Coordinates of C-alpha atoms and ligand atoms in Angstrom, one line a residue:
M1058 CA 133.8 98.1 77.6
S1059 CA 136.3 100.8 77.3
D1060 CA 134.7 102.3 74.2
Q1061 CA 131.4 102.7 76.1
P1062 CA 130.3 106.2 75.5
P1063 CA 129.7 108.5 78.5
E1064 CA 126.2 108.5 79.6
S1065 CA 125.4 112.0 78.7
A1066 CA 126.3 111.5 75.0
P1067 CA 123.9 109.1 73.3
A1068 CA 125.9 106.4 71.5
T1069 CA 125.8 106.4 67.8
L1070 CA 124.1 103.1 67.0
G1071 CA 126.6 100.3 66.1
E1072 CA 129.5 102.5 67.1
G1073 CA 131.0 100.0 69.6
F1074 CA 131.1 97.5 66.7
N1075 CA 133.6 99.6 64.7
V1076 CA 136.6 98.0 66.2
F1077 CA 136.0 94.7 64.4
G1078 CA 136.4 96.1 60.9
L1079 CA 133.1 94.5 59.7
K1080 CA 131.8 95.3 56.2
Q1081 CA 129.6 98.4 55.7
E1082 CA 126.5 96.4 54.9
L1083 CA 126.7 94.5 58.2
M1084 CA 127.3 97.6 60.1
R1085 CA 124.2 99.1 58.7
A1086 CA 122.1 96.1 59.9
I1087 CA 123.8 96.2 63.3
S1088 CA 122.8 99.8 63.7
E1089 CA 119.2 99.1 62.5
A1090 CA 119.0 96.2 65.0
G1091 CA 119.7 98.8 67.7
F1092 CA 122.9 97.2 68.9
T1093 CA 125.3 99.8 70.3
I1094 CA 127.8 97.9 72.4
P1095 CA 129.0 94.4 71.7
S1096 CA 128.1 91.9 74.4
P1097 CA 131.0 90.2 76.1
I1098 CA 130.7 87.0 74.0
Q1099 CA 130.6 89.2 70.9
A1100 CA 133.6 91.2 71.9
L1101 CA 135.6 88.0 72.3
A1102 CA 134.1 85.7 69.6
I1103 CA 133.9 88.1 66.7
P1104 CA 137.7 88.6 66.3
A1105 CA 138.3 84.9 66.9
V1106 CA 135.9 83.9 64.2
L1107 CA 137.2 86.5 61.8
S1108 CA 140.7 85.1 62.3
G1109 CA 139.4 81.8 60.9
R1110 CA 140.2 79.7 63.9
D1111 CA 138.0 77.0 65.4
L1112 CA 136.2 78.1 68.5
I1113 CA 134.6 76.6 71.6
A1114 CA 132.6 79.1 73.5
Q1115 CA 130.7 78.8 76.7
A1116 CA 128.1 81.5 77.5
Q1117 CA 124.7 81.6 78.9
T1118 CA 121.6 82.0 76.8
G1119 CA 120.6 85.6 76.0
T1120 CA 124.1 86.8 75.7
G1121 CA 124.0 87.5 72.0
K1122 CA 125.6 84.3 70.6
T1123 CA 123.8 84.5 67.3
A1124 CA 125.5 87.8 66.3
A1125 CA 128.7 86.6 67.9
F1126 CA 129.1 83.9 65.3
G1127 CA 126.8 85.2 62.6
L1128 CA 128.4 88.6 62.0
P1129 CA 132.0 87.4 61.6
A1130 CA 130.9 84.3 59.6
M1131 CA 128.8 86.4 57.3
N1132 CA 131.7 88.9 57.0
R1133 CA 133.8 86.1 55.7
I1134 CA 131.3 85.1 53.0
L1135 CA 131.5 88.6 51.6
A1136 CA 135.3 88.5 51.7
G1137 CA 135.3 85.3 49.7
A1138 CA 132.2 86.1 47.5
G1139 CA 131.6 82.4 47.2
N1140 CA 128.6 80.6 45.8
G1141 CA 126.4 78.0 47.4
I1142 CA 126.2 77.2 51.1
E1143 CA 128.9 78.9 53.1
I1144 CA 127.6 78.7 56.6
L1145 CA 125.8 75.8 58.3
V1146 CA 124.3 76.4 61.8
I1147 CA 122.9 73.4 63.6
T1148 CA 120.4 74.1 66.4
P1149 CA 118.5 71.7 68.6
T1150 CA 114.9 72.7 68.0
R1151 CA 112.7 74.1 65.3
E1152 CA 112.0 77.1 67.3
L1153 CA 115.6 77.9 67.6
A1154 CA 116.3 77.2 64.0
A1155 CA 113.5 79.7 63.1
Q1156 CA 114.8 82.2 65.6
V1157 CA 118.4 82.0 64.6
S1158 CA 117.6 82.2 60.9
E1159 CA 115.5 85.3 61.6
E1160 CA 118.3 87.0 63.5
L1161 CA 120.8 86.1 60.7
Y1162 CA 118.4 87.4 58.1
K1163 CA 118.1 90.6 60.0
L1164 CA 121.9 91.1 60.3
G1165 CA 122.7 89.9 56.8
R1166 CA 120.0 91.4 54.6
Y1167 CA 122.0 94.4 53.3
A1168 CA 124.9 92.1 52.6
N1169 CA 122.5 90.0 50.5
V1170 CA 123.1 87.0 52.6
R1171 CA 120.4 84.4 51.9
T1172 CA 119.3 82.3 54.8
V1173 CA 117.2 79.1 54.8
A1174 CA 115.9 77.3 57.8
V1175 CA 115.7 73.5 57.4
Y1176 CA 113.7 71.6 60.0
G1177 CA 111.2 68.9 60.4
G1178 CA 107.4 69.3 60.4
Q1179 CA 107.4 71.3 57.2
S1180 CA 107.7 70.4 53.5
S1181 CA 111.3 69.3 52.8
R1182 CA 110.8 69.9 49.1
R1183 CA 110.4 73.6 49.6
Q1184 CA 113.4 73.8 51.9
V1185 CA 115.6 71.9 49.4
E1186 CA 114.5 74.2 46.6
M1187 CA 115.4 77.2 48.6
V1188 CA 118.8 75.7 49.5
E1189 CA 119.5 75.0 45.8
R1190 CA 118.3 78.4 44.7
G1191 CA 121.5 80.0 46.1
A1192 CA 121.1 80.2 49.8
N1193 CA 124.4 81.1 51.6
V1194 CA 123.4 80.1 55.1
V1195 CA 121.5 77.0 56.3
V1196 CA 120.1 76.9 59.8
A1197 CA 119.0 73.3 60.5
T1198 CA 117.9 70.9 63.1
P1199 CA 120.0 67.7 63.2
G1200 CA 117.3 65.1 62.2
R1201 CA 116.0 66.9 59.1
L1202 CA 119.5 67.9 57.9
L1203 CA 120.8 64.3 58.2
D1204 CA 117.8 63.0 56.3
L1205 CA 118.5 65.4 53.4
L1206 CA 122.2 64.7 53.4
T1207 CA 122.0 60.9 53.5
S1208 CA 119.2 60.8 50.9
G1209 CA 121.4 63.0 48.7
R1210 CA 118.6 65.6 48.3
I1211 CA 121.0 68.4 49.1
R1212 CA 124.0 68.2 46.8
K1213 CA 127.2 70.2 46.7
F1214 CA 127.0 70.9 50.4
Q1215 CA 130.4 72.4 51.3
P1216 CA 129.9 75.0 54.1
R1217 CA 133.1 76.7 55.1
T1218 CA 131.9 77.5 58.5
V1219 CA 129.9 75.1 60.7
V1220 CA 128.3 76.3 63.9
L1221 CA 126.9 74.0 66.6
D1222 CA 124.5 76.2 68.6
E1223 CA 123.4 75.1 72.0
A1224 CA 125.5 72.0 71.7
D1225 CA 124.7 70.7 75.2
E1226 CA 121.1 70.9 74.4
M1227 CA 121.5 68.8 71.3
L1228 CA 123.3 66.1 73.2
D1229 CA 120.6 66.2 75.9
M1230 CA 118.0 65.6 73.2
G1231 CA 119.8 62.6 72.0
F1232 CA 121.2 64.0 68.8
A1233 CA 124.8 62.9 69.4
E1234 CA 124.8 60.2 66.7
D1235 CA 123.0 62.4 64.2
I1236 CA 125.7 65.1 64.7
E1237 CA 128.5 62.6 64.3
A1238 CA 126.9 61.4 61.1
I1239 CA 126.3 64.9 59.8
F1240 CA 130.0 65.7 60.1
T1241 CA 130.9 62.7 57.8
H1242 CA 129.2 64.7 55.1
L1243 CA 131.0 68.0 55.8
P1244 CA 134.3 69.1 54.2
A1245 CA 137.4 68.3 56.3
K1246 CA 138.7 71.8 55.6
R1247 CA 136.3 74.0 57.5
Q1248 CA 136.0 76.3 60.4
T1249 CA 134.0 74.8 63.2
L1250 CA 132.4 76.8 66.1
L1251 CA 130.8 75.2 69.1
F1252 CA 128.6 77.2 71.4
S1253 CA 127.2 75.8 74.6
A1254 CA 125.8 77.1 77.9
T1255 CA 127.4 74.2 79.8
M1256 CA 130.4 72.0 79.1
P1257 CA 129.6 68.5 80.4
P1258 CA 132.2 65.8 79.4
A1259 CA 130.2 64.6 76.4
I1260 CA 130.5 68.0 74.9
R1261 CA 134.3 68.1 75.5
K1262 CA 134.5 64.7 73.8
L1263 CA 132.5 65.8 70.8
A1264 CA 134.6 69.0 70.6
A1265 CA 137.8 67.0 70.6
R1266 CA 136.6 65.1 67.6
I1267 CA 135.2 67.9 65.4
L1268 CA 137.3 70.9 66.3
T1269 CA 140.9 71.6 65.4
D1270 CA 143.1 73.5 67.8
P1271 CA 140.2 75.6 69.0
Q1272 CA 140.4 78.9 70.8
T1273 CA 138.4 78.7 74.1
I1274 CA 136.1 81.3 75.5
D1275 CA 134.4 80.8 78.8
L1276 CA 132.1 83.6 80.0
T1277 CA 130.1 81.6 82.5
S1278 CA 132.2 82.5 85.5
T1279 CA 131.9 86.2 84.9
A1280 CA 129.1 87.3 87.1
E1281 CA 127.7 89.6 84.5
F1282 CA 124.7 87.7 83.4
K1283 CA 124.1 85.8 86.6
T1284 CA 123.7 88.4 89.2
D1285 CA 120.7 89.9 87.4
V1286 CA 118.6 86.9 88.4
E1287 CA 117.6 86.6 92.0
Q1288 CA 117.0 83.0 92.9
F1289 CA 114.3 82.1 95.4
F1290 CA 113.1 78.7 96.7
Y1291 CA 110.0 77.8 98.6
V1292 CA 109.5 74.6 100.5
I1293 CA 106.1 73.0 99.9
E1294 CA 104.2 69.8 100.1
E1295 CA 103.9 67.8 96.9
S1296 CA 100.2 68.5 96.7
E1297 CA 100.6 72.2 97.0
R1298 CA 102.5 72.9 93.8
A1299 CA 99.6 74.4 91.8
A1300 CA 98.3 76.5 94.7
A1301 CA 101.9 77.7 95.4
V1302 CA 102.5 78.8 91.8
S1303 CA 99.1 80.5 91.7
R1304 CA 99.7 82.4 94.9
L1305 CA 103.1 83.5 93.9
I1306 CA 101.8 84.7 90.6
D1307 CA 99.1 86.7 92.4
S1308 CA 101.7 88.1 94.7
E1309 CA 104.5 88.8 92.2
E1310 CA 102.3 89.9 89.4
P1311 CA 105.0 89.0 86.8
G1312 CA 105.2 90.9 83.6
K1313 CA 106.1 87.8 81.7
A1314 CA 106.7 84.4 83.3
I1315 CA 107.7 81.0 82.1
V1316 CA 106.6 78.1 84.4
F1317 CA 108.7 75.0 83.7
C1318 CA 107.1 71.6 84.1
R1319 CA 108.5 68.1 83.7
T1320 CA 106.0 66.5 81.4
K1321 CA 103.6 67.5 78.7
R1322 CA 100.7 66.3 80.8
E1323 CA 101.8 68.3 83.8
T1324 CA 102.2 71.3 81.5
E1325 CA 98.6 70.9 80.2
A1326 CA 97.1 70.4 83.6
L1327 CA 98.8 73.4 85.2
C1328 CA 98.0 75.6 82.3
T1329 CA 94.3 74.7 82.5
T1330 CA 94.3 75.5 86.2
L1331 CA 95.9 78.9 85.6
V1332 CA 93.5 79.8 82.8
A1333 CA 90.6 78.8 85.0
R1334 CA 91.9 81.3 87.5
G1335 CA 91.7 84.0 84.9
L1336 CA 95.4 84.2 83.9
A1337 CA 96.5 84.7 80.4
A1338 CA 98.5 81.4 80.2
R1339 CA 99.4 79.0 77.3
S1340 CA 101.2 75.8 77.3
L1341 CA 104.2 74.9 75.1
H1342 CA 105.4 71.4 74.6
G1343 CA 106.4 69.0 71.9
D1344 CA 103.0 67.6 71.1
I1345 CA 101.7 71.0 70.2
E1346 CA 101.8 71.7 66.4
Q1347 CA 104.6 73.7 65.2
D1348 CA 102.5 76.6 63.9
Q1349 CA 100.5 76.7 67.2
R1350 CA 103.7 76.8 69.1
Q1351 CA 104.9 79.7 67.0
I1352 CA 101.6 81.5 67.6
A1353 CA 101.9 81.0 71.3
I1354 CA 105.5 82.3 71.3
A1355 CA 104.5 85.4 69.2
A1356 CA 101.7 86.2 71.6
F1357 CA 104.0 85.8 74.6
K1358 CA 106.5 88.2 73.0
K1359 CA 103.8 90.7 72.2
G1360 CA 102.4 90.5 75.7
A1361 CA 99.1 89.1 74.8
I1362 CA 100.0 86.1 77.0
D1363 CA 101.7 86.6 80.3
I1364 CA 102.5 83.1 81.2
L1365 CA 104.0 80.2 79.2
V1366 CA 103.7 76.9 80.9
A1367 CA 106.4 74.8 79.2
T1368 CA 108.6 71.8 79.1
D1369 CA 112.4 72.3 79.0
V1370 CA 112.7 71.3 75.4
A1371 CA 109.9 73.5 74.1
A1372 CA 111.2 76.6 75.9
R1373 CA 114.9 76.4 75.7
G1374 CA 116.7 79.1 73.7
L1375 CA 113.5 81.1 73.4
D1376 CA 114.5 84.6 72.6
V1377 CA 112.2 86.7 74.7
T1378 CA 114.2 89.5 76.3
D1379 CA 111.7 90.7 78.9
V1380 CA 110.8 87.6 80.9
T1381 CA 110.5 88.8 84.5
H1382 CA 110.0 85.4 86.3
V1383 CA 111.0 81.8 85.8
F1384 CA 109.2 79.3 87.9
N1385 CA 110.5 75.8 88.5
Y1386 CA 107.2 74.0 89.1
H1387 CA 109.3 71.0 89.6
M1388 CA 113.0 70.9 90.2
P1389 CA 114.9 70.5 86.9
F1390 CA 116.6 67.1 86.4
D1391 CA 120.1 68.5 86.6
Q1392 CA 122.1 71.7 87.1
E1393 CA 122.4 72.2 83.3
S1394 CA 118.7 72.4 82.9
Y1395 CA 118.5 74.7 85.9
V1396 CA 121.1 77.0 84.3
H1397 CA 119.2 76.9 81.0
R1398 CA 115.9 77.6 82.6
I1399 CA 116.9 80.6 84.7
G1400 CA 118.8 81.9 81.6
R1401 CA 115.3 82.7 80.2
T1402 CA 115.1 85.7 82.5
G1403 CA 117.4 88.5 83.5
R1404 CA 118.3 89.0 79.9
A1405 CA 119.7 91.9 78.1
G1406 CA 120.7 93.6 81.3
R1407 CA 117.2 93.4 82.9
K1408 CA 116.5 92.0 86.3
G1409 CA 114.8 88.6 86.7
K1410 CA 113.5 86.3 89.4
A1411 CA 113.9 82.6 89.4
I1412 CA 111.5 80.7 91.8
T1413 CA 111.9 77.1 92.6
L1414 CA 109.4 74.9 94.4
V1415 CA 110.9 72.1 96.4
T1416 CA 109.5 69.5 98.7
A1417 CA 111.4 68.3 101.7
Y1418 CA 112.3 65.2 99.7
E1419 CA 113.9 67.3 96.9
F1420 CA 115.8 69.6 99.2
G1421 CA 119.1 67.8 98.9
K1422 CA 119.0 68.1 95.1
L1423 CA 118.4 71.9 95.4
R1424 CA 121.5 72.1 97.7
R1425 CA 123.6 70.2 95.1
I1426 CA 122.5 72.5 92.3
Q1427 CA 123.2 75.5 94.5
H1428 CA 126.7 74.2 95.3
A1429 CA 127.4 73.3 91.7
I1430 CA 126.5 76.7 90.3
K1431 CA 127.8 78.6 93.3
A1432 CA 124.6 80.5 93.5
S1433 CA 123.1 82.3 96.4
F1434 CA 119.6 81.1 97.0
I1435 CA 117.1 83.0 99.0
H1436 CA 114.6 81.1 101.1
G1437 CA 111.1 82.6 100.8
E1438 CA 107.8 82.0 102.5
I1439 CA 104.7 81.8 100.4
P1440 CA 102.6 84.8 101.2
S1441 CA 99.2 84.4 102.8
I1442 CA 96.1 85.9 101.3
A1443 CA 96.4 88.8 103.6
D1444 CA 100.1 89.3 102.6
V1445 CA 99.1 89.4 99.0
H1446 CA 96.4 92.0 99.7
R1447 CA 98.9 94.1 101.6
R1448 CA 101.3 94.0 98.7
H1449 CA 98.6 95.0 96.3
D1450 CA 97.4 97.8 98.6
A1451 CA 100.9 99.2 98.7
K1452 CA 101.2 99.1 94.9
L1453 CA 97.8 100.7 94.6
I1454 CA 98.8 103.6 96.9
K1455 CA 102.0 104.1 95.0
A1456 CA 100.2 104.1 91.7
L1457 CA 97.7 106.6 93.2
C1458 CA 100.4 108.9 94.2
K1459 CA 101.9 108.9 90.7
Q1460 CA 98.5 109.1 88.9
T1461 CA 98.1 112.3 86.9
V1462 CA 94.7 114.1 87.1
H1463 CA 92.8 114.2 83.8
D1464 CA 90.8 117.1 82.5
G1465 CA 87.1 116.9 83.3
V1466 CA 87.4 114.9 86.5
V1467 CA 86.9 118.0 88.6
D1468 CA 83.5 118.4 87.0
I1469 CA 82.6 114.7 87.7
L1470 CA 83.8 115.1 91.3
A1471 CA 81.6 118.1 91.8
Q1472 CA 78.6 116.1 90.5
I1473 CA 79.5 113.2 92.8
N1474 CA 79.8 115.6 95.7
E1475 CA 76.2 116.5 95.2
E1476 CA 75.3 112.9 96.1
M1477 CA 77.8 112.1 98.8
D1478 CA 80.8 113.5 100.6
I1479 CA 84.3 113.1 99.2
G1480 CA 85.4 110.5 101.8
E1481 CA 82.6 108.2 100.9
A1482 CA 83.3 108.7 97.2
A1483 CA 86.9 107.8 97.7
C1484 CA 86.0 104.6 99.5
K1485 CA 83.6 103.7 96.7
L1486 CA 86.1 104.4 94.0
L1487 CA 88.7 102.3 95.7
S1488 CA 86.2 99.5 96.1
M1489 CA 85.6 99.6 92.4
L1490 CA 89.3 99.3 91.8
I1491 CA 89.9 96.3 94.1
E1492 CA 86.6 94.5 93.3
R1493 CA 88.3 92.3 90.7
R1494 CA 91.0 91.1 93.1
A1495 CA 90.6 87.5 93.8
V1496 CA 93.3 85.7 95.7
S1497 CA 92.1 82.2 96.1
G1498 CA 93.4 79.0 97.6
P1499 CA 94.3 78.0 101.1
D1500 CA 95.5 80.9 103.3
R1501 CA 98.8 79.1 104.2
I1502 CA 100.8 77.3 101.6
G1503 CA 104.1 75.6 102.1
L1504 CA 105.9 74.0 105.0
S1505 CA 105.9 75.9 108.2
G1506 CA 107.2 75.6 111.7
K1507 CA 108.9 72.4 112.7
R1508 CA 108.9 70.7 109.4
L1509 CA 110.4 73.6 107.6
E1510 CA 113.0 74.1 110.3
S1511 CA 113.9 70.4 110.0
V1512 CA 114.2 70.7 106.2
L1513 CA 116.4 73.8 106.3
G1514 CA 118.5 72.2 109.1
R1515 CA 119.1 69.2 106.9
G1516 CA 120.5 71.5 104.3
R1517 CA 122.8 73.0 106.8
R1518 CA 124.1 69.6 107.9
S1519 CA 125.0 68.5 104.4
E1520 CA 127.0 71.7 104.1
N1521 CA 129.0 70.9 107.1
A1522 CA 129.5 67.5 105.5
G1523 CA 131.7 69.4 103.0
Y1524 CA 129.7 71.6 100.7
R1525 CA 130.6 74.9 102.3
Q1526 CA 132.0 75.4 105.8
S1527 CA 129.6 77.3 108.0
T1528 CA 131.3 79.9 110.3
S1529 CA 131.1 77.8 113.5
G1530 CA 132.1 74.6 111.8
E1531 CA 130.0 72.7 114.3
R1532 CA 127.5 70.1 113.3
R1533 CA 124.1 71.4 114.2
R1534 CA 121.5 69.3 116.1
R1535 CA 118.4 68.1 114.5
P1536 CA 115.4 69.5 116.3
D1537 CA 114.7 66.0 117.7
E1538 CA 118.3 65.7 119.1
R1539 CA 118.1 67.4 122.5
G1540 CA 121.0 67.8 124.7
R1541 CA 121.9 69.2 128.1
D1542 CA 122.7 72.6 126.6
D1543 CA 119.1 72.9 125.8
Q1544 CA 118.9 74.3 129.3
R1545 CA 120.6 77.4 128.0
P1546 CA 118.4 80.4 127.7
P1547 CA 116.9 80.6 124.2
A1548 CA 118.3 84.1 123.7
A1549 CA 121.0 83.2 121.2
P1550 CA 119.3 83.7 117.9
R1551 CA 119.5 80.9 115.4
P1552 CA 122.2 81.6 112.8
Q1553 CA 120.7 83.5 109.9
G1554 CA 120.2 81.8 106.6
D1555 CA 123.3 83.4 105.2
E1556 CA 125.5 81.1 107.2
A1557 CA 123.8 78.1 105.7
G1558 CA 124.3 79.6 102.2
F1559 CA 120.8 80.9 102.0
R1560 CA 119.4 84.3 102.5
R1561 CA 115.9 84.5 103.9
V1562 CA 113.2 87.0 103.0
R1563 CA 110.9 88.3 105.7
P1564 CA 113.5 90.3 107.5
D1565 CA 110.6 91.5 109.8
R1566 CA 110.6 88.0 111.4
P1567 CA 113.7 87.2 113.4
A1568 CA 115.2 83.7 113.0
R1569 CA 113.9 81.1 115.3
P1570 CA 116.2 80.4 118.3
E1571 CA 117.7 77.0 118.1
T1572 CA 116.4 75.4 121.3
G1573 CA 114.8 72.3 120.1
E1574 CA 111.2 71.5 119.4
G1575 CA 107.9 73.0 120.2
Q1576 CA 108.4 76.5 119.0
F1577 CA 106.1 78.6 117.0
W1578 CA 105.9 82.1 115.7
D1579 CA 103.2 84.1 117.6
G1580 CA 103.3 87.0 115.2
K1581 CA 105.9 88.9 117.2
Q1582 CA 108.5 86.4 118.4
W1583 CA 109.4 82.8 118.6
V1584 CA 107.9 81.2 121.7
R1585 CA 108.0 77.7 123.2
G1586 CA 104.9 75.6 123.6
R1587 CA 101.9 74.9 121.4
G1588 CA 99.3 77.2 119.9
K1589 CA 99.0 80.9 120.1
R1590 CA 99.9 81.7 123.7
A1591 CA 102.3 84.1 125.1
P1592 CA 105.5 82.5 126.4
G1593 CA 105.7 81.6 130.1
Ligands
LIG1691 P1 121.8 83.7 72.8 O1 121.9 82.9 71.5 O2 123.1 83.9 73.5 O3 120.7 83.1 73.6 P2 120.7 85.7 71.1 O4 121.7 85.7 70.0 O5 119.4 85.0 70.8 O6 121.3 85.2 72.4 O7 120.4 87.2 71.5 C1 119.5 87.6 72.4 C2 118.9 88.9 72.1 O8 119.8 90.0 72.3 C3 118.4 89.0 70.7 O9 117.1 89.7 70.7 C4 119.4 89.9 70.0 O10 118.9 90.7 68.9 C5 119.9 90.8 71.2 N1 121.3 91.3 71.0 C6 122.3 90.6 70.6 N2 123.4 91.3 70.6 C7 123.1 92.5 71.1 C8 123.8 93.7 71.4 N3 125.1 93.8 71.2 N4 123.1 94.8 71.9 C9 121.8 94.7 72.1 N5 121.0 93.6 71.8 C10 121.7 92.5 71.4
LIG1692 MG1 121.1 81.3 70.7

């Protein structure tokens, strides 16, 4: 932003928000929340909402949407000094309702904005009471809200501003009819704001019905929030998923990771496996009681749990800013879920890694997602046990170099030196440090050699079929399609992954030359033949 302060001068908290002309009380809360510069969606949405217009906004999760609608909407309450419910926010899940109402409370408290969350699984009597006792903002899930409206238990419900938060999510979860029904209870004269990470046709249709002459904001094409997430994929056999995730966790040592599974049962099973391996993991899915879910999420935020194994529904919209890794244990069902999932990491300007496991069978789907979201995927090889050890060694050495020397160790060292020489002592100390390292599982995980090449080759072919033109534009042979030009010397290196739309890690290993079957990596180069023999 142009009003970004120079790096040398620390920004006055909240300063970048001055331009909007928000009330004093809101500015105080913004500054206490530690916000300095409005995020892009905030910079665009706040003036739009203040103007009173309807709005349809597309932005990824973690981009600050709650404040983007909450601040200007709350600013308008103050201006009108109205009574009763002025703002209704509809969110897909209980977790999100709790999260959004917490954020709105935080931002609105000095302005005396009273916020109530209304969702299933908790006493509706209490929620109704709080609504009637002069709340200004209701944050609700569709099912419970519709119940209360149709049964007439919430009366005089005339919100001036209605927000659909994570609208695509609500439709995915089958709330389309509930939402339509809710709108029959809402005043015709209202401001309606629709926020969504993706804009499938169903959302556009809904928007056409409930919005009037909306302003449109689309921030998904700006690279800003995407480039912070590096997207890797690993090709594995179906039976290797758990071993692959475990190995990658051992190797990556994520600060905080979310592992996405397809079903509740899969979530439970994987979580059990990870816990058995000594990892601080918890599962999160729809069958887990609400309060247990909240305990798990709180522990994850605090860092008491490093890994959440979750279903899409349970984890979406989770506001945890420092997730370092997102694993797709299984491919998501569609590109929208993929976008949602990887939006859990790389938030608030941090870097993130998204790691997707695919079988040969699922590879085409991965290609379609890649094409649809115009992402650049990096093909990785699952590290062997020795690879992981090397990585840990390097980290240990780095940490050792940085380690400061504490008082008193010189004395201890002198005492040790009476028993043994310093070299032996160093070896023993290092052994103590690495004793707890346990990298288990098979040494090699994932497809290798011919099968892998054939899978990656398939991806390249579909690209030539129209996804993206490779530089040569030639259709490439399958490894089993051999032709006369196989007689050419194998010197010409196989085109690097980039050409196929993928980058590959392991730059230390040159790409395999494209000369047909029977090639293997002997540790130094690609050679023809079988087994570990030198070529020729
Ligand atoms: P979204 O709804 O787009 O997923 P949230 O509204 O949940 O995003 O915001 C994500 C996190 O970023 C929250 O913890 C929020 O407090 C924080 N945040 C929002 N706006 C700013 C800002 N301008 N500066 C710093 N942090 C912000
Ligand atoms: Mg949100």
